[in-house]
Coordinates of C-alpha atoms in Angstrom, one line a residue:
M1 CA 0.0 0.0 0.0
R2 CA 1.3 3.5 -0.8
I3 CA 0.7 6.1 1.8
T4 CA 1.4 9.8 1.3
T5 CA 1.7 12.2 4.2
K6 CA 2.4 15.9 3.9
L7 CA 4.6 17.0 6.8
G8 CA 6.6 20.0 5.7
I9 CA 9.9 18.0 5.4
M10 CA 11.9 17.1 2.3
S11 CA 10.7 14.1 0.3
T12 CA 11.4 10.8 2.1
K13 CA 10.4 7.3 1.1
I14 CA 9.9 4.6 3.8
V15 CA 9.3 0.9 2.8
I16 CA 8.3 -1.7 5.4
L17 CA 10.4 -4.8 4.5
S18 CA 9.5 -7.0 7.5
D19 CA 6.5 -7.0 9.8
N20 CA 4.0 -9.4 11.3
R21 CA 1.3 -8.4 8.8
A22 CA 1.6 -8.1 5.1
C23 CA -0.5 -5.8 2.8
S24 CA 0.4 -7.6 -0.4
A25 CA 0.9 -11.2 -1.7
L26 CA 4.2 -10.0 -3.2
V27 CA 5.8 -10.1 0.3
G28 CA 6.0 -12.5 3.1
A29 CA 5.2 -11.6 6.7
E30 CA 7.2 -12.8 9.7
H31 CA 7.5 -11.9 13.4
G32 CA 10.2 -9.3 12.8
L33 CA 10.8 -5.7 11.8
A34 CA 12.9 -4.2 9.1
V35 CA 12.3 -0.7 7.6
Y36 CA 14.1 0.9 4.6
M37 CA 14.3 4.7 4.4
E38 CA 15.6 6.8 1.5
C39 CA 16.0 10.5 2.0
A40 CA 18.3 13.5 1.3
A41 CA 20.8 12.1 4.0
G42 CA 21.2 8.7 2.2
R43 CA 19.8 5.2 2.3
F44 CA 19.1 3.5 5.7
L45 CA 18.0 0.1 6.9
F46 CA 16.4 0.1 10.4
D47 CA 16.7 -3.4 11.8
T48 CA 16.9 -6.6 9.8
G49 CA 13.9 -8.7 10.7
A50 CA 14.1 -12.2 12.1
S51 CA 15.5 -13.9 8.9
A52 CA 16.5 -13.2 5.3
Q53 CA 12.8 -12.8 4.4
F54 CA 13.2 -9.0 4.3
I55 CA 15.8 -9.4 1.5
A56 CA 13.3 -11.3 -0.7
N57 CA 10.7 -8.7 0.2
A58 CA 13.0 -5.8 -0.8
R59 CA 13.6 -7.4 -4.2
A60 CA 9.9 -7.8 -4.8
L61 CA 9.4 -4.1 -3.8
G62 CA 12.3 -2.8 -6.0
V63 CA 14.6 -1.8 -3.1
D64 CA 18.3 -2.4 -3.7
L65 CA 19.7 -3.2 -0.2
A66 CA 23.3 -3.4 -1.7
E67 CA 23.1 0.5 -1.9
V68 CA 22.2 1.0 1.8
D69 CA 24.7 3.4 3.5
Y70 CA 23.9 2.6 7.2
C71 CA 22.1 -0.3 9.0
L72 CA 20.8 0.9 12.4
I73 CA 20.0 -1.8 14.9
S74 CA 17.5 -0.9 17.7
H75 CA 18.3 -3.8 20.1
G76 CA 19.6 -7.3 20.3
H77 CA 16.5 -9.5 20.0
S78 CA 16.4 -11.9 17.2
D79 CA 13.3 -10.5 15.5
H80 CA 15.3 -7.3 14.9
I81 CA 18.8 -8.5 14.3
G82 CA 18.2 -12.1 13.0
G83 CA 18.6 -11.0 9.3
L84 CA 21.8 -9.0 9.9
Q85 CA 24.2 -11.8 8.7
A86 CA 22.2 -12.1 5.5
F87 CA 22.3 -8.4 5.0
L88 CA 26.1 -8.3 5.4
D89 CA 26.3 -11.0 2.8
I90 CA 24.7 -8.8 0.1
N91 CA 26.0 -5.4 1.2
S92 CA 29.7 -4.7 1.4
K93 CA 29.7 -1.0 2.3
A94 CA 27.1 -0.2 5.0
K95 CA 28.2 0.7 8.5
V96 CA 26.2 -1.1 11.2
I97 CA 25.4 1.0 14.2
L98 CA 24.3 -0.9 17.4
S99 CA 24.7 -0.9 21.1
A100 CA 28.0 -1.9 22.6
R101 CA 26.0 -4.1 25.0
I102 CA 24.8 -6.5 22.2
P103 CA 27.9 -8.6 21.5
G104 CA 28.0 -11.6 23.8
A105 CA 24.5 -11.0 25.3
E106 CA 21.9 -13.7 25.5
Y107 CA 18.2 -13.1 25.6
V108 CA 15.2 -15.3 26.5
S109 CA 11.4 -14.9 26.2
V110 CA 9.2 -16.7 28.7
R111 CA 5.9 -15.8 27.0
R112 CA 3.9 -18.9 26.4
I113 CA 7.0 -21.2 26.3
R114 CA 10.5 -20.3 27.3
H115 CA 12.7 -19.8 24.2
S116 CA 15.9 -18.1 23.1
I117 CA 15.6 -14.8 21.2
T118 CA 19.4 -14.5 20.7
S119 CA 21.1 -14.3 17.3
H120 CA 24.7 -15.3 17.3
I121 CA 26.8 -13.1 14.9
D122 CA 30.5 -12.9 14.7
F123 CA 30.8 -9.1 15.0
A124 CA 34.6 -9.1 15.1
K125 CA 34.7 -10.5 11.6
Y126 CA 33.5 -7.2 10.2
G127 CA 35.9 -4.9 12.0
A128 CA 35.4 -1.2 11.4
R129 CA 32.0 -1.8 9.7
M130 CA 30.6 -2.2 13.2
V131 CA 30.0 1.0 15.2
F132 CA 29.3 0.3 18.8
I133 CA 27.4 2.9 20.8
E134 CA 27.6 3.5 24.5
E135 CA 26.3 7.1 24.9
N136 CA 24.1 9.5 23.0
T137 CA 26.0 10.5 19.9
T138 CA 25.6 11.9 16.3
I139 CA 27.2 10.3 13.2
G140 CA 26.6 12.5 10.2
D141 CA 22.9 13.0 9.9
I142 CA 22.1 10.1 12.4
H143 CA 21.2 11.1 15.9
I144 CA 21.6 8.1 18.2
F145 CA 19.9 7.9 21.6
A146 CA 21.3 5.4 24.1
N147 CA 20.4 7.2 27.3
I148 CA 16.7 6.7 27.4
A149 CA 14.6 8.4 30.2
C150 CA 12.7 6.2 32.6
R151 CA 10.1 8.6 34.0
H152 CA 7.1 6.7 32.5
P153 CA 6.2 3.0 33.1
L154 CA 7.7 0.4 30.8
P155 CA 5.3 -1.7 28.6
L156 CA 3.9 -4.6 30.6
G157 CA 5.0 -7.1 28.0
D158 CA 8.6 -6.5 29.1
K159 CA 8.0 -8.8 32.1
N160 CA 8.3 -11.8 29.7
L161 CA 11.8 -10.8 28.6
L162 CA 15.1 -11.8 30.3
I163 CA 18.8 -11.3 29.8
R164 CA 21.7 -13.4 31.1
D165 CA 23.7 -11.4 33.8
A166 CA 27.3 -11.6 34.9
T167 CA 26.5 -14.6 37.2
Q168 CA 25.0 -16.5 34.2
Q169 CA 21.5 -16.2 35.6
F170 CA 18.6 -15.0 33.5
V171 CA 17.1 -11.8 35.0
P172 CA 14.6 -9.2 33.8
D173 CA 16.0 -7.3 30.8
D174 CA 16.7 -3.6 31.6
F175 CA 16.9 -2.8 27.9
R176 CA 20.1 -0.8 28.1
H177 CA 20.9 -2.4 24.8
E178 CA 18.1 -0.5 23.1
L179 CA 18.8 2.5 20.9
A180 CA 16.5 5.0 19.2
F181 CA 17.6 6.8 16.0
E182 CA 16.5 10.0 14.4
V183 CA 17.3 10.8 10.7
D184 CA 15.8 13.8 8.9
G185 CA 12.9 14.2 11.3
V186 CA 12.0 10.5 11.4
L187 CA 12.4 8.8 14.7
F188 CA 12.8 5.0 14.7
T189 CA 11.9 3.3 18.0
G190 CA 12.4 -0.4 17.2
C191 CA 10.1 -2.1 19.7
A192 CA 10.1 0.8 22.2
H193 CA 10.8 -1.6 25.1
S194 CA 11.9 1.4 27.0
G195 CA 8.4 2.9 26.5
I196 CA 7.4 5.3 23.7
L197 CA 7.0 8.2 26.1
N198 CA 10.4 7.7 27.6
I199 CA 12.0 7.6 24.2
L200 CA 10.2 10.7 23.1
E201 CA 11.3 12.6 26.2
S202 CA 14.9 11.6 25.4
V203 CA 14.8 13.3 22.0
P204 CA 15.5 17.1 22.0
Q205 CA 12.7 18.0 19.5
P206 CA 9.4 16.3 18.7
P207 CA 9.9 14.3 15.5
A208 CA 7.7 14.8 12.4
V209 CA 7.3 11.1 12.2
S210 CA 7.8 8.2 14.7
I211 CA 7.9 4.7 13.3
G212 CA 8.3 1.4 15.2
G213 CA 6.5 -0.8 17.6
F214 CA 5.1 0.3 21.0
H215 CA 5.5 -3.2 22.6
L216 CA 1.8 -3.1 23.6
L217 CA 0.6 -6.7 23.5
D218 CA -3.0 -7.8 23.3
S219 CA -4.2 -9.4 26.5
G220 CA -5.5 -13.0 26.3
A221 CA -6.6 -15.9 28.4
D222 CA -3.0 -16.5 29.6
Q223 CA -1.8 -13.0 30.4
N224 CA -3.1 -9.5 30.9
F225 CA -1.2 -6.5 29.6
E226 CA -2.3 -2.8 29.4
S227 CA -5.9 -2.1 30.0
D228 CA -8.2 -0.2 27.7
G229 CA -8.0 2.8 30.0
Q230 CA -4.2 2.7 30.1
L231 CA -4.1 2.6 26.3
E232 CA -6.5 5.5 26.0
Q233 CA -4.4 7.5 28.5
L234 CA -1.3 6.9 26.4
A235 CA -3.0 7.9 23.2
H236 CA -4.2 11.1 24.9
H237 CA -0.7 11.8 26.2
L238 CA 0.8 11.4 22.7
A239 CA -1.9 13.7 21.2
A240 CA -1.4 16.4 23.9
G241 CA 2.4 16.2 24.1
Y242 CA 3.2 15.6 20.4
P243 CA 0.3 17.1 18.4
Q244 CA 2.4 17.4 15.2
T245 CA 3.9 14.0 15.2
V246 CA 2.5 11.2 13.1
F247 CA 3.0 7.7 14.7
Y248 CA 3.3 4.7 12.4
T249 CA 3.3 1.5 14.5
G250 CA 3.1 -2.2 13.9
H251 CA 5.1 -5.4 14.7
C252 CA 4.8 -5.6 18.5
T253 CA 1.7 -3.4 18.7
G254 CA -1.3 -5.7 19.0
D255 CA -4.3 -5.2 16.7
R256 CA -6.7 -4.6 19.5
C257 CA -4.3 -2.2 21.1
F258 CA -3.9 -0.3 17.8
R259 CA -7.7 0.0 17.5
I260 CA -8.0 1.6 20.9
L261 CA -5.0 3.9 20.4
S262 CA -6.0 5.1 16.9
A263 CA -9.6 5.6 18.0
T264 CA -8.4 8.0 20.6
N265 CA -5.6 9.6 18.5
P266 CA -6.0 9.5 14.7
R267 CA -2.4 10.4 14.2
I268 CA -1.5 6.9 15.3
R269 CA -1.5 4.7 12.1
Q270 CA -0.7 1.0 11.5
F271 CA 2.0 -0.2 9.0
H272 CA 2.3 -3.5 7.3
C273 CA 5.0 -5.4 5.4
G274 CA 4.9 -4.0 1.8
D275 CA 3.7 -0.5 2.7
V276 CA 5.4 2.4 1.0
I277 CA 5.1 5.6 3.1
E278 CA 6.0 8.8 1.2
L279 CA 6.6 11.9 3.3
N280 CA 6.4 14.8 0.9
E281 CA 7.2 18.5 1.4
A282 CA 4.1 20.5 2.0

Protein backbone atom coordinates (compact mmCIF):
# COMPACT_ATOMS: atom_id res chain seq x y z
CA MET A 1 0.00 0.00 0.00
CA ARG A 2 1.30 3.49 -0.83
CA ILE A 3 0.66 6.12 1.84
CA THR A 4 1.42 9.80 1.27
CA THR A 5 1.70 12.21 4.21
CA LYS A 6 2.44 15.94 3.89
CA LEU A 7 4.64 16.96 6.82
CA GLY A 8 6.62 19.98 5.70
CA ILE A 9 9.89 18.03 5.36
CA MET A 10 11.90 17.09 2.28
CA SER A 11 10.66 14.11 0.29
CA THR A 12 11.39 10.84 2.07
CA LYS A 13 10.41 7.29 1.15
CA ILE A 14 9.93 4.59 3.79
CA VAL A 15 9.33 0.95 2.85
CA ILE A 16 8.29 -1.68 5.39
CA LEU A 17 10.35 -4.77 4.54
CA SER A 18 9.48 -6.99 7.49
CA ASP A 19 6.46 -7.01 9.78
CA ASN A 20 3.99 -9.44 11.34
CA ARG A 21 1.32 -8.39 8.83
CA ALA A 22 1.59 -8.11 5.05
CA CYS A 23 -0.47 -5.82 2.80
CA SER A 24 0.38 -7.64 -0.43
CA ALA A 25 0.85 -11.18 -1.74
CA LEU A 26 4.18 -9.97 -3.18
CA VAL A 27 5.81 -10.06 0.25
CA GLY A 28 6.04 -12.53 3.12
CA ALA A 29 5.20 -11.62 6.72
CA GLU A 30 7.18 -12.77 9.74
CA HIS A 31 7.48 -11.87 13.42
CA GLY A 32 10.18 -9.30 12.80
CA LEU A 33 10.80 -5.70 11.84
CA ALA A 34 12.89 -4.17 9.06
CA VAL A 35 12.34 -0.70 7.58
CA TYR A 36 14.10 0.92 4.61
CA MET A 37 14.31 4.70 4.35
CA GLU A 38 15.60 6.79 1.46
CA CYS A 39 16.00 10.53 2.00
CA ALA A 40 18.34 13.45 1.34
CA ALA A 41 20.76 12.10 3.97
CA GLY A 42 21.16 8.72 2.23
CA ARG A 43 19.80 5.18 2.33
CA PHE A 44 19.12 3.55 5.69
CA LEU A 45 18.00 0.15 6.93
CA PHE A 46 16.38 0.14 10.38
CA ASP A 47 16.67 -3.39 11.84
CA THR A 48 16.88 -6.59 9.78
CA GLY A 49 13.87 -8.69 10.72
CA ALA A 50 14.09 -12.23 12.06
CA SER A 51 15.53 -13.85 8.93
CA ALA A 52 16.52 -13.20 5.31
CA GLN A 53 12.81 -12.78 4.43
CA PHE A 54 13.21 -9.00 4.33
CA ILE A 55 15.77 -9.35 1.52
CA ALA A 56 13.30 -11.26 -0.68
CA ASN A 57 10.66 -8.67 0.18
CA ALA A 58 13.04 -5.84 -0.78
CA ARG A 59 13.63 -7.41 -4.19
CA ALA A 60 9.89 -7.75 -4.75
CA LEU A 61 9.41 -4.09 -3.82
CA GLY A 62 12.27 -2.78 -5.95
CA VAL A 63 14.58 -1.85 -3.06
CA ASP A 64 18.30 -2.40 -3.65
CA LEU A 65 19.74 -3.22 -0.24
CA ALA A 66 23.29 -3.37 -1.66
CA GLU A 67 23.12 0.45 -1.85
CA VAL A 68 22.22 0.98 1.83
CA ASP A 69 24.68 3.35 3.55
CA TYR A 70 23.86 2.58 7.19
CA CYS A 71 22.14 -0.29 9.00
CA LEU A 72 20.77 0.86 12.35
CA ILE A 73 19.98 -1.84 14.94
CA SER A 74 17.52 -0.90 17.67
CA HIS A 75 18.26 -3.78 20.07
CA GLY A 76 19.60 -7.29 20.33
CA HIS A 77 16.48 -9.46 20.04
CA SER A 78 16.44 -11.93 17.16
CA ASP A 79 13.29 -10.50 15.54
CA HIS A 80 15.26 -7.29 14.89
CA ILE A 81 18.80 -8.53 14.28
CA GLY A 82 18.17 -12.05 12.96
CA GLY A 83 18.64 -11.01 9.33
CA LEU A 84 21.84 -9.04 9.89
CA GLN A 85 24.17 -11.77 8.67
CA ALA A 86 22.16 -12.13 5.46
CA PHE A 87 22.30 -8.35 4.96
CA LEU A 88 26.08 -8.29 5.41
CA ASP A 89 26.35 -11.03 2.80
CA ILE A 90 24.74 -8.82 0.13
CA ASN A 91 25.95 -5.37 1.23
CA SER A 92 29.70 -4.71 1.36
CA LYS A 93 29.71 -1.04 2.35
CA ALA A 94 27.12 -0.17 4.99
CA LYS A 95 28.21 0.74 8.49
CA VAL A 96 26.20 -1.09 11.17
CA ILE A 97 25.35 1.01 14.23
CA LEU A 98 24.30 -0.89 17.35
CA SER A 99 24.66 -0.91 21.11
CA ALA A 100 28.01 -1.95 22.57
CA ARG A 101 25.99 -4.14 24.96
CA ILE A 102 24.79 -6.52 22.23
CA PRO A 103 27.90 -8.63 21.46
CA GLY A 104 27.97 -11.64 23.78
CA ALA A 105 24.53 -10.95 25.27
CA GLU A 106 21.91 -13.71 25.53
CA TYR A 107 18.17 -13.11 25.64
CA VAL A 108 15.20 -15.31 26.50
CA SER A 109 11.45 -14.86 26.23
CA VAL A 110 9.21 -16.69 28.70
CA ARG A 111 5.94 -15.75 27.03
CA ARG A 112 3.88 -18.90 26.43
CA ILE A 113 6.95 -21.15 26.30
CA ARG A 114 10.53 -20.33 27.28
CA HIS A 115 12.67 -19.82 24.17
CA SER A 116 15.87 -18.10 23.09
CA ILE A 117 15.62 -14.80 21.22
CA THR A 118 19.40 -14.49 20.69
CA SER A 119 21.09 -14.27 17.30
CA HIS A 120 24.74 -15.33 17.26
CA ILE A 121 26.75 -13.10 14.93
CA ASP A 122 30.55 -12.85 14.66
CA PHE A 123 30.76 -9.07 14.96
CA ALA A 124 34.57 -9.11 15.14
CA LYS A 125 34.69 -10.52 11.62
CA TYR A 126 33.46 -7.19 10.21
CA GLY A 127 35.90 -4.89 12.01
CA ALA A 128 35.35 -1.19 11.41
CA ARG A 129 32.01 -1.76 9.71
CA MET A 130 30.57 -2.25 13.20
CA VAL A 131 30.03 0.98 15.15
CA PHE A 132 29.30 0.26 18.80
CA ILE A 133 27.44 2.90 20.78
CA GLU A 134 27.56 3.48 24.54
CA GLU A 135 26.25 7.06 24.89
CA ASN A 136 24.10 9.51 22.96
CA THR A 137 25.99 10.51 19.85
CA THR A 138 25.63 11.87 16.33
CA ILE A 139 27.19 10.32 13.25
CA GLY A 140 26.63 12.46 10.18
CA ASP A 141 22.87 12.98 9.92
CA ILE A 142 22.10 10.14 12.36
CA HIS A 143 21.18 11.12 15.91
CA ILE A 144 21.55 8.11 18.22
CA PHE A 145 19.90 7.93 21.63
CA ALA A 146 21.34 5.42 24.11
CA ASN A 147 20.44 7.21 27.33
CA ILE A 148 16.68 6.68 27.42
CA ALA A 149 14.65 8.37 30.15
CA CYS A 150 12.75 6.21 32.64
CA ARG A 151 10.08 8.56 34.01
CA HIS A 152 7.14 6.66 32.54
CA PRO A 153 6.23 2.99 33.11
CA LEU A 154 7.70 0.35 30.82
CA PRO A 155 5.35 -1.73 28.63
CA LEU A 156 3.87 -4.61 30.64
CA GLY A 157 4.99 -7.09 27.97
CA ASP A 158 8.58 -6.49 29.06
CA LYS A 159 7.98 -8.75 32.05
CA ASN A 160 8.34 -11.76 29.73
CA LEU A 161 11.84 -10.82 28.55
CA LEU A 162 15.07 -11.85 30.27
CA ILE A 163 18.81 -11.33 29.78
CA ARG A 164 21.74 -13.37 31.10
CA ASP A 165 23.67 -11.44 33.75
CA ALA A 166 27.30 -11.62 34.91
CA THR A 167 26.50 -14.58 37.20
CA GLN A 168 25.05 -16.50 34.19
CA GLN A 169 21.52 -16.20 35.56
CA PHE A 170 18.60 -14.97 33.47
CA VAL A 171 17.14 -11.80 35.01
CA PRO A 172 14.61 -9.19 33.82
CA ASP A 173 16.01 -7.29 30.84
CA ASP A 174 16.74 -3.62 31.59
CA PHE A 175 16.92 -2.80 27.85
CA ARG A 176 20.11 -0.82 28.13
CA HIS A 177 20.94 -2.43 24.77
CA GLU A 178 18.08 -0.50 23.13
CA LEU A 179 18.83 2.51 20.92
CA ALA A 180 16.53 4.99 19.19
CA PHE A 181 17.55 6.78 15.99
CA GLU A 182 16.48 10.02 14.36
CA VAL A 183 17.26 10.82 10.72
CA ASP A 184 15.76 13.80 8.86
CA GLY A 185 12.89 14.24 11.31
CA VAL A 186 12.01 10.52 11.38
CA LEU A 187 12.39 8.77 14.74
CA PHE A 188 12.84 4.98 14.67
CA THR A 189 11.86 3.33 17.96
CA GLY A 190 12.37 -0.39 17.23
CA CYS A 191 10.05 -2.10 19.73
CA ALA A 192 10.09 0.78 22.23
CA HIS A 193 10.78 -1.64 25.07
CA SER A 194 11.88 1.43 27.04
CA GLY A 195 8.41 2.93 26.53
CA ILE A 196 7.42 5.28 23.72
CA LEU A 197 6.95 8.22 26.11
CA ASN A 198 10.40 7.69 27.65
CA ILE A 199 11.98 7.58 24.18
CA LEU A 200 10.18 10.74 23.05
CA GLU A 201 11.30 12.58 26.20
CA SER A 202 14.90 11.59 25.40
CA VAL A 203 14.78 13.31 22.00
CA PRO A 204 15.49 17.09 22.00
CA GLN A 205 12.72 18.02 19.54
CA PRO A 206 9.42 16.26 18.75
CA PRO A 207 9.89 14.30 15.52
CA ALA A 208 7.74 14.83 12.44
CA VAL A 209 7.30 11.05 12.23
CA SER A 210 7.82 8.23 14.72
CA ILE A 211 7.95 4.71 13.32
CA GLY A 212 8.27 1.41 15.17
CA GLY A 213 6.47 -0.84 17.58
CA PHE A 214 5.07 0.26 20.95
CA HIS A 215 5.46 -3.20 22.55
CA LEU A 216 1.82 -3.10 23.61
CA LEU A 217 0.56 -6.67 23.50
CA ASP A 218 -3.05 -7.80 23.25
CA SER A 219 -4.25 -9.40 26.46
CA GLY A 220 -5.46 -12.99 26.30
CA ALA A 221 -6.58 -15.88 28.45
CA ASP A 222 -3.01 -16.54 29.59
CA GLN A 223 -1.78 -13.01 30.38
CA ASN A 224 -3.09 -9.50 30.87
CA PHE A 225 -1.24 -6.46 29.61
CA GLU A 226 -2.26 -2.78 29.35
CA SER A 227 -5.95 -2.12 30.04
CA ASP A 228 -8.19 -0.17 27.66
CA GLY A 229 -7.97 2.78 30.03
CA GLN A 230 -4.18 2.72 30.08
CA LEU A 231 -4.06 2.59 26.28
CA GLU A 232 -6.48 5.51 25.98
CA GLN A 233 -4.40 7.49 28.48
CA LEU A 234 -1.25 6.85 26.43
CA ALA A 235 -2.98 7.93 23.22
CA HIS A 236 -4.21 11.13 24.90
CA HIS A 237 -0.69 11.81 26.20
CA LEU A 238 0.76 11.42 22.71
CA ALA A 239 -1.91 13.70 21.24
CA ALA A 240 -1.38 16.40 23.86
CA GLY A 241 2.41 16.24 24.07
CA TYR A 242 3.18 15.57 20.40
CA PRO A 243 0.31 17.08 18.41
CA GLN A 244 2.35 17.44 15.20
CA THR A 245 3.91 13.96 15.24
CA VAL A 246 2.50 11.17 13.09
CA PHE A 247 3.02 7.74 14.67
CA TYR A 248 3.33 4.69 12.43
CA THR A 249 3.28 1.51 14.48
CA GLY A 250 3.10 -2.24 13.92
CA HIS A 251 5.08 -5.41 14.67
CA CYS A 252 4.75 -5.63 18.47
CA THR A 253 1.68 -3.41 18.74
CA GLY A 254 -1.32 -5.72 18.97
CA ASP A 255 -4.31 -5.24 16.66
CA ARG A 256 -6.71 -4.60 19.53
CA CYS A 257 -4.26 -2.20 21.15
CA PHE A 258 -3.93 -0.35 17.85
CA ARG A 259 -7.69 -0.01 17.45
CA ILE A 260 -7.98 1.60 20.90
CA LEU A 261 -4.96 3.87 20.38
CA SER A 262 -6.02 5.07 16.92
CA ALA A 263 -9.64 5.62 17.96
CA THR A 264 -8.36 8.02 20.62
CA ASN A 265 -5.58 9.60 18.53
CA PRO A 266 -6.05 9.46 14.72
CA ARG A 267 -2.38 10.42 14.20
CA ILE A 268 -1.50 6.85 15.26
CA ARG A 269 -1.48 4.67 12.12
CA GLN A 270 -0.66 1.03 11.45
CA PHE A 271 1.99 -0.18 9.01
CA HIS A 272 2.27 -3.55 7.27
CA CYS A 273 4.99 -5.37 5.37
CA GLY A 274 4.94 -4.02 1.83
CA ASP A 275 3.70 -0.53 2.74
CA VAL A 276 5.43 2.40 1.04
CA ILE A 277 5.14 5.61 3.06
CA GLU A 278 6.02 8.81 1.22
CA LEU A 279 6.65 11.90 3.31
CA ASN A 280 6.37 14.85 0.94
CA GLU A 281 7.25 18.49 1.42
CA ALA A 282 4.10 20.51 1.99
